[in-house]
Coordinates of N, CA and C in Angstrom, one line a residue:
M1 N 72.2 111.4 97.9 CA 73.4 110.6 98.0 C 73.0 109.1 97.8
P2 N 73.6 108.4 96.8 CA 73.3 107.0 96.7 C 73.7 106.2 97.9
E3 N 73.0 105.1 98.1 CA 73.3 104.2 99.3 C 74.7 103.5 99.0
V4 N 75.5 103.4 100.1 CA 76.8 102.7 100.0 C 76.6 101.2 100.2
L5 N 77.3 100.5 99.3 CA 77.2 99.0 99.3 C 77.7 98.4 100.6
P6 N 77.3 97.3 101.0 CA 77.8 96.6 102.2 C 79.3 96.4 102.0
E7 N 80.0 96.6 103.1 CA 81.5 96.5 103.2 C 82.3 97.5 102.4
A8 N 81.6 98.5 101.8 CA 82.2 99.5 101.0 C 82.5 100.8 101.8
E9 N 82.1 100.8 103.1 CA 82.3 101.9 103.9 C 83.8 102.3 104.1
P10 N 84.1 103.5 104.3 CA 85.5 103.9 104.6 C 85.8 103.5 106.1
L11 N 87.1 103.5 106.4 CA 87.5 103.2 107.7 C 88.5 104.2 108.2
S12 N 88.3 104.7 109.5 CA 89.3 105.6 110.1 C 89.5 105.1 111.5
V13 N 90.8 104.9 111.8 CA 91.2 104.3 113.2 C 92.3 105.2 113.8
D14 N 92.1 105.6 115.0 CA 93.1 106.4 115.7 C 93.9 105.3 116.5
G15 N 95.2 105.2 116.0 CA 96.1 104.2 116.6 C 97.4 104.9 117.1
G16 N 98.5 104.3 116.8 CA 99.8 104.8 117.2 C 100.3 105.9 116.3
P17 N 101.6 106.2 116.4 CA 102.2 107.3 115.7 C 102.6 106.9 114.2
V18 N 102.3 105.7 113.8 CA 102.5 105.3 112.4 C 101.1 105.3 111.7
G19 N 101.0 106.0 110.6 CA 99.7 106.1 109.9 C 99.7 105.3 108.6
C20 N 98.7 104.6 108.3 CA 98.6 103.8 107.1 C 97.4 104.3 106.2
L21 N 97.8 104.8 105.0 CA 96.8 105.3 104.1 C 96.5 104.2 103.1
V22 N 95.3 103.6 103.1 CA 94.9 102.4 102.4 C 93.9 102.8 101.3
I23 N 94.3 102.5 100.0 CA 93.5 103.0 98.9 C 93.1 101.9 97.9
H24 N 91.8 101.8 97.7 CA 91.2 100.8 96.8 C 91.4 101.2 95.3
G25 N 90.9 100.3 94.4 CA 91.1 100.5 93.0 C 89.9 101.0 92.3
F26 N 90.0 101.2 90.9 CA 89.1 101.7 90.0 C 87.9 100.8 89.9
T27 N 86.7 101.3 90.1 CA 85.4 100.6 90.1 C 85.2 99.7 91.3
G28 N 86.2 99.5 92.1 CA 86.1 98.8 93.3 C 85.7 99.6 94.5
N29 N 86.0 99.2 95.7 CA 85.6 100.0 96.9 C 86.5 99.5 98.1
P30 N 86.3 100.1 99.3 CA 87.2 99.6 100.4 C 87.1 98.2 100.8
S31 N 86.1 97.4 100.3 CA 86.0 96.0 100.7 C 87.2 95.2 100.2
S32 N 87.8 95.6 99.1 CA 89.0 94.9 98.6 C 90.2 95.2 99.4
M33 N 90.3 96.2 100.2 CA 91.4 96.5 101.0 C 91.2 96.4 102.5
R34 N 90.0 96.0 102.8 CA 89.6 96.0 104.3 C 90.5 95.1 105.1
L35 N 90.8 93.9 104.6 CA 91.7 93.0 105.3 C 93.0 93.6 105.7
I36 N 93.6 94.4 104.7 CA 94.9 95.1 105.0 C 94.7 96.2 106.0
A37 N 93.6 97.0 105.8 CA 93.4 98.1 106.7 C 93.2 97.6 108.2
E38 N 92.4 96.5 108.3 CA 92.1 96.0 109.7 C 93.4 95.4 110.3
A39 N 94.2 94.8 109.4 CA 95.5 94.2 109.9 C 96.4 95.3 110.4
M40 N 96.4 96.4 109.7 CA 97.3 97.6 110.1 C 96.8 98.1 111.4
A41 N 95.4 98.2 111.6 CA 94.9 98.7 112.8 C 95.2 97.7 114.0
D42 N 95.1 96.4 113.7 CA 95.4 95.4 114.7 C 96.9 95.5 115.1
A43 N 97.7 96.0 114.2 CA 99.2 96.1 114.6 C 99.4 97.4 115.4
G44 N 98.4 98.1 115.7 CA 98.5 99.3 116.5 C 98.7 100.6 115.7
H45 N 98.5 100.6 114.4 CA 98.7 101.8 113.6 C 97.4 102.6 113.4
S46 N 97.6 103.8 113.1 CA 96.5 104.7 112.7 C 96.2 104.3 111.3
V47 N 94.9 104.4 110.9 CA 94.5 104.0 109.5 C 93.5 105.0 109.0
E48 N 93.7 105.3 107.7 CA 92.7 106.0 106.9 C 92.5 105.3 105.6
M49 N 91.3 104.7 105.4 CA 90.9 104.0 104.2 C 89.7 104.7 103.6
P50 N 89.9 105.7 102.7 CA 88.8 106.4 102.2 C 88.0 105.6 101.1
R51 N 86.7 105.9 101.0 CA 85.9 105.4 99.9 C 86.0 106.5 98.8
L52 N 86.7 106.2 97.7 CA 86.8 107.2 96.6 C 85.5 107.6 96.1
P53 N 85.3 108.9 95.8 CA 84.0 109.4 95.3 C 83.5 108.6 94.1
G54 N 82.2 108.3 94.1 CA 81.6 107.5 93.0 C 81.8 106.0 93.2
H55 N 82.6 105.5 94.1 CA 82.8 104.1 94.3 C 82.0 103.6 95.4
G56 N 81.6 102.3 95.3 CA 80.9 101.6 96.3 C 79.4 102.1 96.4
T57 N 78.9 102.7 95.3 CA 77.5 103.1 95.3 C 76.9 102.5 94.0
T58 N 76.9 103.4 93.0 CA 76.4 102.9 91.7 C 77.3 103.4 90.6
V59 N 77.4 102.7 89.5 CA 78.3 103.1 88.4 C 77.8 104.4 87.8
E60 N 76.6 104.7 87.9 CA 76.1 106.0 87.4 C 76.6 107.2 88.3
D61 N 76.7 106.9 89.6 CA 77.4 107.9 90.5 C 78.8 108.1 90.1
M62 N 79.5 107.0 89.8 CA 80.9 107.1 89.5 C 81.1 107.8 88.2
N63 N 80.2 107.8 87.3 CA 80.3 108.4 86.0 C 80.3 109.9 86.1
T64 N 80.0 110.5 87.3 CA 80.0 111.9 87.5 C 81.3 112.3 88.2
T65 N 82.3 111.4 88.3 CA 83.5 111.7 89.0 C 84.7 111.5 88.1
S66 N 85.9 112.0 88.6 CA 87.1 111.9 87.8 C 88.3 111.8 88.8
W67 N 89.5 111.7 88.2 CA 90.7 111.6 89.0 C 90.9 112.8 89.9
A68 N 90.4 114.0 89.5 CA 90.5 115.1 90.4 C 89.8 114.9 91.7
D69 N 88.6 114.2 91.6 CA 87.8 113.9 92.9 C 88.5 112.9 93.7
W70 N 89.1 111.8 93.1 CA 89.7 110.7 93.8 C 91.0 111.2 94.5
S71 N 91.8 111.9 93.7 CA 93.1 112.4 94.3 C 92.8 113.4 95.4
A72 N 91.8 114.2 95.3 CA 91.5 115.2 96.4 C 91.1 114.4 97.7
E73 N 90.3 113.3 97.5 CA 89.9 112.5 98.7 C 91.2 111.8 99.3
V74 N 92.1 111.4 98.5 CA 93.3 110.7 99.0 C 94.2 111.8 99.7
E75 N 94.3 113.0 99.2 CA 95.0 114.0 99.8 C 94.4 114.4 101.2
A76 N 93.1 114.5 101.2 CA 92.5 114.8 102.5 C 92.7 113.7 103.5
A77 N 92.7 112.4 103.1 CA 93.0 111.3 104.0 C 94.4 111.4 104.5
Y78 N 95.3 111.7 103.6 CA 96.8 111.8 103.9 C 96.9 112.9 105.0
Q79 N 96.3 114.1 104.8 CA 96.4 115.2 105.7 C 95.9 114.8 107.1
R80 N 94.8 114.0 107.1 CA 94.3 113.6 108.4 C 95.3 112.7 109.2
L81 N 96.0 111.8 108.5 CA 97.0 111.0 109.1 C 98.2 111.9 109.5
A82 N 98.7 112.7 108.5 CA 99.9 113.5 108.8 C 99.7 114.4 110.0
G83 N 98.4 114.8 110.3 CA 98.2 115.7 111.4 C 98.3 115.0 112.7
R84 N 98.2 113.7 112.7 CA 98.3 113.0 114.0 C 99.3 111.9 114.1
C85 N 100.1 111.7 113.1 CA 101.1 110.6 113.0 C 102.5 111.2 112.8
E86 N 103.5 110.4 113.2 CA 104.9 110.8 113.0 C 105.4 110.3 111.6
H87 N 104.8 109.2 111.2 CA 105.2 108.6 109.9 C 103.9 108.2 109.2
V88 N 103.9 108.3 107.8 CA 102.7 107.8 107.0 C 103.3 106.9 105.9
V89 N 102.6 105.8 105.8 CA 102.9 104.8 104.7 C 101.6 104.7 103.9
A90 N 101.7 104.9 102.6 CA 100.6 104.7 101.7 C 100.6 103.4 101.0
M91 N 99.5 102.8 100.8 CA 99.4 101.5 100.1 C 98.1 101.4 99.3
G92 N 98.3 100.9 98.1 CA 97.1 100.8 97.2 C 97.2 99.7 96.2
L93 N 96.0 99.3 95.7 CA 95.8 98.3 94.7 C 95.3 98.9 93.4
S94 N 95.9 98.5 92.3 CA 95.5 98.9 91.0 C 95.5 100.5 90.8
M95 N 94.4 101.1 90.6 CA 94.4 102.6 90.6 C 94.8 103.1 92.0
G96 N 94.5 102.4 93.0 CA 94.9 102.8 94.3 C 96.5 102.8 94.4
G97 N 97.1 102.0 93.6 CA 98.6 102.0 93.5 C 99.0 103.3 92.7
T98 N 98.2 103.7 91.7 CA 98.5 104.9 91.0 C 98.4 106.1 92.0
L99 N 97.4 106.1 92.8 CA 97.2 107.2 93.7 C 98.3 107.1 94.8
T100 N 98.7 105.9 95.1 CA 99.8 105.8 96.1 C 101.1 106.5 95.6
A101 N 101.4 106.2 94.3 CA 102.6 106.8 93.7 C 102.4 108.3 93.6
W102 N 101.2 108.8 93.3 CA 100.9 110.2 93.2 C 101.1 110.9 94.5
I103 N 100.6 110.3 95.6 CA 100.7 110.9 96.9 C 102.2 110.9 97.3
G104 N 103.0 109.9 96.9 CA 104.4 109.9 97.1 C 105.1 111.1 96.4
A105 N 104.6 111.4 95.2 CA 105.2 112.5 94.5 C 104.8 113.9 95.1
E106 N 103.6 113.9 95.6 CA 103.1 115.1 96.3 C 103.8 115.4 97.6
H107 N 104.2 114.3 98.3 CA 104.7 114.4 99.6 C 106.0 113.6 99.7
P108 N 107.1 114.2 99.3 CA 108.4 113.5 99.2 C 108.9 112.9 100.5
D109 N 108.4 113.4 101.7 CA 108.9 112.9 102.9 C 108.0 111.7 103.5
I110 N 107.1 111.2 102.7 CA 106.3 110.1 103.1 C 107.3 108.9 103.4
A111 N 106.9 108.1 104.4 CA 107.8 107.1 104.9 C 108.0 105.9 104.0
G112 N 106.9 105.5 103.3 CA 107.0 104.4 102.4 C 105.8 104.3 101.5
L113 N 105.9 103.5 100.4 CA 104.8 103.2 99.5 C 104.7 101.7 99.2
V114 N 103.4 101.2 99.2 CA 103.2 99.8 98.9 C 102.3 99.9 97.6
L115 N 102.8 99.3 96.5 CA 102.1 99.3 95.2 C 101.8 97.9 94.8
I116 N 100.5 97.6 94.8 CA 100.0 96.2 94.5 C 99.3 96.2 93.2
N117 N 99.9 95.5 92.2 CA 99.4 95.5 90.8 C 99.0 96.9 90.4
A118 N 99.9 97.8 90.6 CA 99.6 99.2 90.4 C 99.5 99.6 88.9
A119 N 98.5 100.4 88.5 CA 98.3 100.9 87.2 C 99.2 102.1 87.0
A120 N 100.4 101.9 86.5 CA 101.4 103.0 86.4 C 102.1 103.2 85.1
E121 N 101.6 102.4 84.1 CA 102.3 102.4 82.8 C 101.4 103.2 81.8
R122 N 102.0 104.1 81.1 CA 101.2 104.9 80.2 C 100.7 104.1 79.0
S123 N 99.5 104.4 78.5 CA 98.9 103.6 77.4 C 98.2 104.6 76.5
D124 N 98.9 105.1 75.6 CA 98.3 106.1 74.6 C 97.3 105.4 73.7
E125 N 97.6 104.1 73.4 CA 96.7 103.4 72.5 C 95.3 103.1 73.1
M126 N 95.4 102.7 74.4 CA 94.1 102.5 75.1 C 93.3 103.9 75.2
R127 N 94.1 104.9 75.5 CA 93.5 106.2 75.7 C 92.8 106.6 74.4
A128 N 93.4 106.4 73.3 CA 92.8 106.8 72.0 C 91.6 106.0 71.7
G129 N 91.6 104.7 72.0 CA 90.5 103.8 71.8 C 89.3 104.2 72.6
L130 N 89.5 104.5 73.9 CA 88.4 105.0 74.8 C 87.8 106.3 74.3
Q131 N 88.7 107.2 73.9 CA 88.2 108.5 73.4 C 87.3 108.3 72.1
A132 N 87.7 107.4 71.3 CA 86.9 107.1 70.1 C 85.5 106.5 70.5
M133 N 85.5 105.7 71.5 CA 84.2 105.2 72.0 C 83.3 106.3 72.6
L134 N 83.9 107.2 73.3 CA 83.2 108.4 73.9 C 82.7 109.3 72.7
D135 N 83.5 109.5 71.7 CA 83.1 110.3 70.6 C 82.0 109.7 69.8
A136 N 81.9 108.4 69.9 CA 80.8 107.6 69.2 C 79.5 107.6 70.0
G137 N 79.6 108.2 71.2 CA 78.4 108.3 72.1 C 78.2 107.2 73.1
E138 N 79.3 106.4 73.2 CA 79.2 105.3 74.2 C 79.6 105.9 75.6
T139 N 79.1 105.3 76.7 CA 79.3 105.8 78.0 C 80.0 104.8 78.9
Y140 N 79.7 103.5 78.7 CA 80.2 102.4 79.5 C 80.7 101.3 78.7
M141 N 81.6 100.4 79.3 CA 82.0 99.2 78.7 C 81.9 98.1 79.7
D142 N 82.1 96.9 79.3 CA 82.0 95.8 80.3 C 83.1 95.9 81.4
G143 N 82.7 95.4 82.6 CA 83.5 95.6 83.8 C 84.8 94.8 83.8
I144 N 85.7 95.3 84.7 CA 87.0 94.6 84.8 C 87.2 94.1 86.2
G145 N 86.1 94.1 87.0 CA 86.2 93.7 88.4 C 86.3 92.2 88.6
S146 N 86.6 91.8 89.9 CA 86.6 90.4 90.4 C 87.5 89.5 89.6
D147 N 88.7 90.0 89.2 CA 89.8 89.2 88.7 C 90.5 88.5 89.8
V148 N 89.9 87.4 90.3 CA 90.4 86.7 91.5 C 90.5 85.2 91.1
A149 N 91.6 84.6 91.5 CA 91.9 83.2 91.3 C 91.1 82.3 92.2
D150 N 90.9 82.7 93.5 CA 90.2 82.0 94.5 C 88.7 81.9 94.1
P151 N 88.2 80.6 93.8 CA 86.8 80.5 93.3 C 85.8 80.8 94.4
D152 N 86.2 80.9 95.6 CA 85.3 81.2 96.7 C 85.2 82.7 97.0
V153 N 85.9 83.5 96.3 CA 85.9 85.0 96.6 C 85.4 85.7 95.3
T154 N 84.6 86.7 95.6 CA 84.1 87.6 94.5 C 84.3 89.1 95.0
E155 N 84.9 89.9 94.1 CA 85.1 91.3 94.5 C 83.8 92.0 94.3
S156 N 83.5 93.0 95.2 CA 82.4 93.9 95.1 C 82.8 95.0 94.2
A157 N 82.6 94.9 92.9 CA 83.0 95.9 91.9 C 81.9 96.1 90.9
Y158 N 81.9 97.2 90.3 CA 80.8 97.5 89.3 C 80.9 96.5 88.1
A159 N 79.8 96.2 87.5 CA 79.7 95.3 86.4 C 80.1 96.0 85.1
K160 N 80.0 97.4 85.1 CA 80.3 98.2 84.0 C 81.4 99.2 84.4
V161 N 82.2 99.7 83.4 CA 83.2 100.7 83.5 C 82.7 102.0 82.9
P162 N 82.7 103.1 83.6 CA 82.4 104.3 83.0 C 83.6 104.9 82.2
L163 N 83.4 105.2 81.0 CA 84.5 105.5 80.1 C 85.2 106.8 80.4
A164 N 84.4 107.9 80.7 CA 85.0 109.2 80.9 C 85.9 109.2 82.2
P165 N 85.5 108.6 83.3 CA 86.4 108.5 84.4 C 87.6 107.7 84.1
L166 N 87.5 106.6 83.3 CA 88.7 105.8 83.0 C 89.7 106.7 82.2
V167 N 89.2 107.5 81.3 CA 90.1 108.3 80.5 C 90.8 109.3 81.4
S168 N 90.1 109.8 82.4 CA 90.7 110.7 83.4 C 91.9 110.0 84.1
M169 N 91.7 108.8 84.5 CA 92.7 108.0 85.1 C 93.9 107.8 84.2
L170 N 93.7 107.5 83.0 CA 94.8 107.3 82.0 C 95.6 108.6 81.8
D171 N 94.9 109.7 81.8 CA 95.5 111.0 81.7 C 96.4 111.2 82.9
A172 N 95.9 110.9 84.1 CA 96.7 111.1 85.3 C 97.9 110.2 85.3
V173 N 97.8 108.9 84.8 CA 99.0 108.0 84.7 C 100.0 108.7 83.8
A174 N 99.6 109.2 82.7 CA 100.5 109.8 81.7 C 101.2 111.0 82.4
D175 N 100.4 111.8 83.1 CA 101.0 113.0 83.8 C 102.0 112.6 84.9
L176 N 101.8 111.5 85.5 CA 102.6 111.0 86.6 C 104.0 110.6 86.1
Q177 N 104.2 110.2 84.9 CA 105.4 109.6 84.4 C 106.7 110.4 84.7
D178 N 106.6 111.7 84.5 CA 107.8 112.6 84.7 C 108.1 112.8 86.2
R179 N 107.2 112.4 87.0 CA 107.4 112.5 88.5 C 107.9 111.3 89.2
L180 N 107.9 110.2 88.5 CA 108.2 108.9 89.2 C 109.7 108.9 89.7
A181 N 110.6 109.4 88.9 CA 112.0 109.3 89.3 C 112.3 110.2 90.5
G182 N 111.4 111.2 90.7 CA 111.6 112.0 91.9 C 111.0 111.5 93.2
I183 N 110.4 110.3 93.1 CA 109.8 109.7 94.3 C 110.9 108.8 94.9
T184 N 111.4 109.3 96.1 CA 112.6 108.6 96.7 C 112.2 107.8 97.9
A185 N 110.9 107.8 98.3 CA 110.5 106.9 99.4 C 110.7 105.5 99.1
P186 N 111.1 104.7 100.1 CA 111.1 103.2 99.9 C 109.8 102.7 99.4
A187 N 109.9 101.7 98.5 CA 108.7 101.2 97.8 C 108.7 99.7 97.9
L188 N 107.5 99.1 98.2 CA 107.3 97.7 98.2 C 106.3 97.4 97.0
I189 N 106.9 96.8 96.0 CA 106.1 96.5 94.8 C 105.6 95.1 94.7
M190 N 104.3 94.8 94.7 CA 103.8 93.5 94.7 C 103.1 93.2 93.4
T191 N 103.4 92.1 92.8 CA 102.9 91.8 91.4 C 102.4 90.4 91.2
S192 N 101.2 90.3 90.6 CA 100.7 89.0 90.2 C 101.1 88.8 88.7
P193 N 101.9 87.7 88.5 CA 102.3 87.4 87.1 C 101.1 87.1 86.2
E194 N 100.0 86.6 86.7 CA 98.8 86.4 86.0 C 97.8 87.4 86.4
D195 N 97.8 88.5 85.7 CA 96.9 89.6 86.0 C 96.1 90.0 84.7
H196 N 94.8 89.9 84.7 CA 94.0 90.1 83.5 C 93.5 91.5 83.4
V197 N 94.0 92.4 84.3 CA 93.5 93.8 84.3 C 94.7 94.8 84.0
V198 N 95.7 94.7 84.8 CA 96.9 95.5 84.7 C 98.1 94.6 84.3
A199 N 98.8 94.9 83.2 CA 99.9 94.1 82.8 C 101.0 94.1 83.9
P200 N 101.7 93.0 84.2 CA 102.8 92.9 85.1 C 103.9 93.9 84.8
T201 N 104.0 94.2 83.5 CA 105.1 95.1 83.1 C 104.9 96.5 83.7
A202 N 103.7 96.8 84.2 CA 103.6 98.1 84.9 C 104.4 98.1 86.2
S203 N 104.5 97.0 86.9 CA 105.3 96.9 88.1 C 106.8 97.0 87.7
D204 N 107.2 96.3 86.6 CA 108.5 96.4 86.2 C 108.9 97.9 85.9
H205 N 108.0 98.6 85.2 CA 108.2 100.0 84.9 C 108.4 100.8 86.2
L206 N 107.6 100.6 87.2 CA 107.8 101.3 88.5 C 109.1 101.0 89.1
A207 N 109.5 99.7 89.1 CA 110.7 99.3 89.7 C 111.9 99.9 89.1
Q208 N 111.8 100.1 87.8 CA 112.9 100.7 87.0 C 113.0 102.2 87.1
T209 N 111.9 102.8 87.4 CA 111.7 104.3 87.3 C 111.8 105.0 88.6
L210 N 111.2 104.4 89.7 CA 111.2 105.1 91.0 C 112.6 105.4 91.5
G211 N 112.7 106.6 92.2 CA 114.0 107.1 92.5 C 114.5 106.5 93.9
G212 N 113.7 105.8 94.6 CA 114.1 105.3 95.9 C 114.4 103.8 95.9
P213 N 114.7 103.2 97.1 CA 114.9 101.8 97.2 C 113.6 101.0 96.9
V214 N 113.7 99.9 96.2 CA 112.6 99.1 95.8 C 112.7 97.7 96.2
E215 N 111.7 97.1 96.8 CA 111.6 95.7 97.2 C 110.5 95.1 96.4
R216 N 110.6 93.9 95.9 CA 109.6 93.3 95.1 C 109.1 92.0 95.7
V217 N 107.8 91.7 95.5 CA 107.2 90.5 96.0 C 106.4 90.0 94.8
T218 N 106.5 88.7 94.5 CA 105.7 88.1 93.4 C 104.6 87.3 94.0
L219 N 103.4 87.6 93.5 CA 102.1 86.9 94.1 C 101.7 85.8 93.1
E220 N 102.4 84.7 93.3 CA 102.3 83.6 92.3 C 100.9 83.0 92.2
R221 N 100.1 83.1 93.3 CA 98.8 82.3 93.3 C 97.6 83.2 93.1
S222 N 97.8 84.5 92.8 CA 96.7 85.5 92.8 C 96.6 86.2 91.4
Y223 N 95.4 86.6 91.1 CA 95.2 87.4 89.9 C 95.2 88.9 90.4
H224 N 94.5 89.8 89.7 CA 94.7 91.2 89.9 C 94.3 91.7 91.3
V225 N 93.1 91.2 91.8 CA 92.7 91.7 93.1 C 93.3 90.8 94.2
A226 N 94.6 90.8 94.2 CA 95.4 89.9 95.1 C 95.1 90.1 96.6
T227 N 94.6 91.3 96.9 CA 94.4 91.6 98.3 C 93.3 90.7 99.0
I228 N 92.4 90.1 98.1 CA 91.4 89.2 98.6 C 91.6 87.8 98.0
D229 N 92.7 87.6 97.4 CA 92.9 86.3 96.7 C 93.8 85.4 97.6
H230 N 94.4 84.3 97.0 CA 95.1 83.3 97.7 C 96.3 83.9 98.5
D231 N 96.9 84.9 98.0 CA 98.1 85.5 98.6 C 97.8 86.6 99.6
R232 N 96.6 86.7 100.0 CA 96.2 87.8 100.9 C 97.0 87.8 102.3
D233 N 97.2 86.6 102.8 CA 98.0 86.5 104.1 C 99.4 86.9 103.9
L234 N 100.0 86.5 102.7 CA 101.4 86.9 102.4 C 101.5 88.4 102.3
I235 N 100.5 89.0 101.6 CA 100.5 90.5 101.4 C 100.5 91.2 102.7
I236 N 99.6 90.8 103.6 CA 99.5 91.4 104.9 C 100.8 91.3 105.7
E237 N 101.4 90.1 105.7 CA 102.7 89.8 106.4 C 103.8 90.7 105.9
R238 N 103.9 90.8 104.5 CA 105.0 91.6 104.0 C 104.8 93.1 104.2
I239 N 103.5 93.6 104.1 CA 103.2 95.0 104.4 C 103.5 95.3 105.9
R240 N 103.1 94.4 106.7 CA 103.3 94.7 108.2 C 104.8 94.8 108.5
D241 N 105.6 94.0 107.8 CA 107.1 94.0 108.0 C 107.6 95.3 107.4
F242 N 107.2 95.7 106.2 CA 107.6 96.8 105.5 C 107.3 98.1 106.3
V243 N 106.1 98.2 106.8 CA 105.7 99.4 107.6 C 106.6 99.5 108.8
R244 N 106.9 98.4 109.5 CA 107.7 98.4 110.7 C 109.1 99.0 110.3
R245 N 109.7 98.5 109.2 CA 111.0 98.9 108.9 C 111.1 100.4 108.4
V246 N 110.2 100.8 107.6 CA 110.3 102.2 107.1 C 110.0 103.2 108.2
S247 N 109.1 102.8 109.1 CA 108.7 103.8 110.1 C 109.8 103.8 111.2
S248 N 110.7 102.8 111.3 CA 111.7 102.9 112.3 C 113.0 103.6 111.7
G249 N 112.9 104.0 110.5 CA 114.0 104.7 109.9 C 115.1 103.9 109.3
S250 N 114.9 102.5 109.3 CA 116.0 101.6 108.8 C 116.1 101.6 107.3
E251 N 115.1 102.1 106.6 CA 115.1 102.2 105.2 C 115.0 103.6 104.6
G252 N 115.3 104.6 105.5 CA 115.3 105.9 105.0 C 114.0 106.7 105.1
G253 N 112.9 106.1 105.7 CA 111.7 106.7 105.8 C 111.7 107.9 106.8
T254 N 111.0 109.0 106.5 CA 111.0 110.1 107.4 C 109.6 110.5 107.8
G255 N 109.4 111.7 108.3 CA 108.1 112.1 108.7 C 107.2 112.6 107.6
P256 N 105.9 112.9 107.9 CA 105.0 113.3 106.9 C 105.4 114.6 106.2
G257 N 105.1 114.6 104.9 CA 105.5 115.8 104.1 C 104.6 117.0 104.4
A258 N 105.0 118.1 104.0 CA 104.2 119.3 104.2 C 103.0 119.3 103.3

């Protein structure tokens, strides 16, 4: 088992009857979501922040994993929360946002979803380009991590991107499209207008497609990894308020799904 990087460890907190499922992004690790997870724990909530398989160790380790591994880990974390909480709210950054939408489709009774610069828009052209690289014998490309406006902050992410796992993520995004309209849980969509990894149009797509009530927040001062960027305090404040409202039933949130 490869050694886990500093601050990349998962977090599990037994708190109150509201559970927060906190999900990091592709090639990143829990360090990018730790401020949010700790804030939710400080608010008295139960927390599960898994380290997705292959993340927070080595890129070679990640290259042995795929969407099936990551989604299984998220499902297991959801079940841990659902087993001890009255309400569950999922929240994720980038691919963590994709997984957040996926868990919302899997469990229609989830109380709420927080999608931060979520990768949720289908891209057949990118998929074809990556497949061509794989067919040519390539395994990795340059990394996409640490897209942060704050010059004093660096994301702990891999310097390279493993191509096969990325293809599996794009396939999952494509498969998710027909399920988005059936997701009726309240959603808080947070978007950085200047994002060099995921186009802001992905958030527009979610807002137009999800079947439940949508609230939007613009992160004017942050790039893609907004959770550790200039708007991190705003993000925590808005999530804290959103969790309170959906878990109280004021926005239609209900108990954990089966």
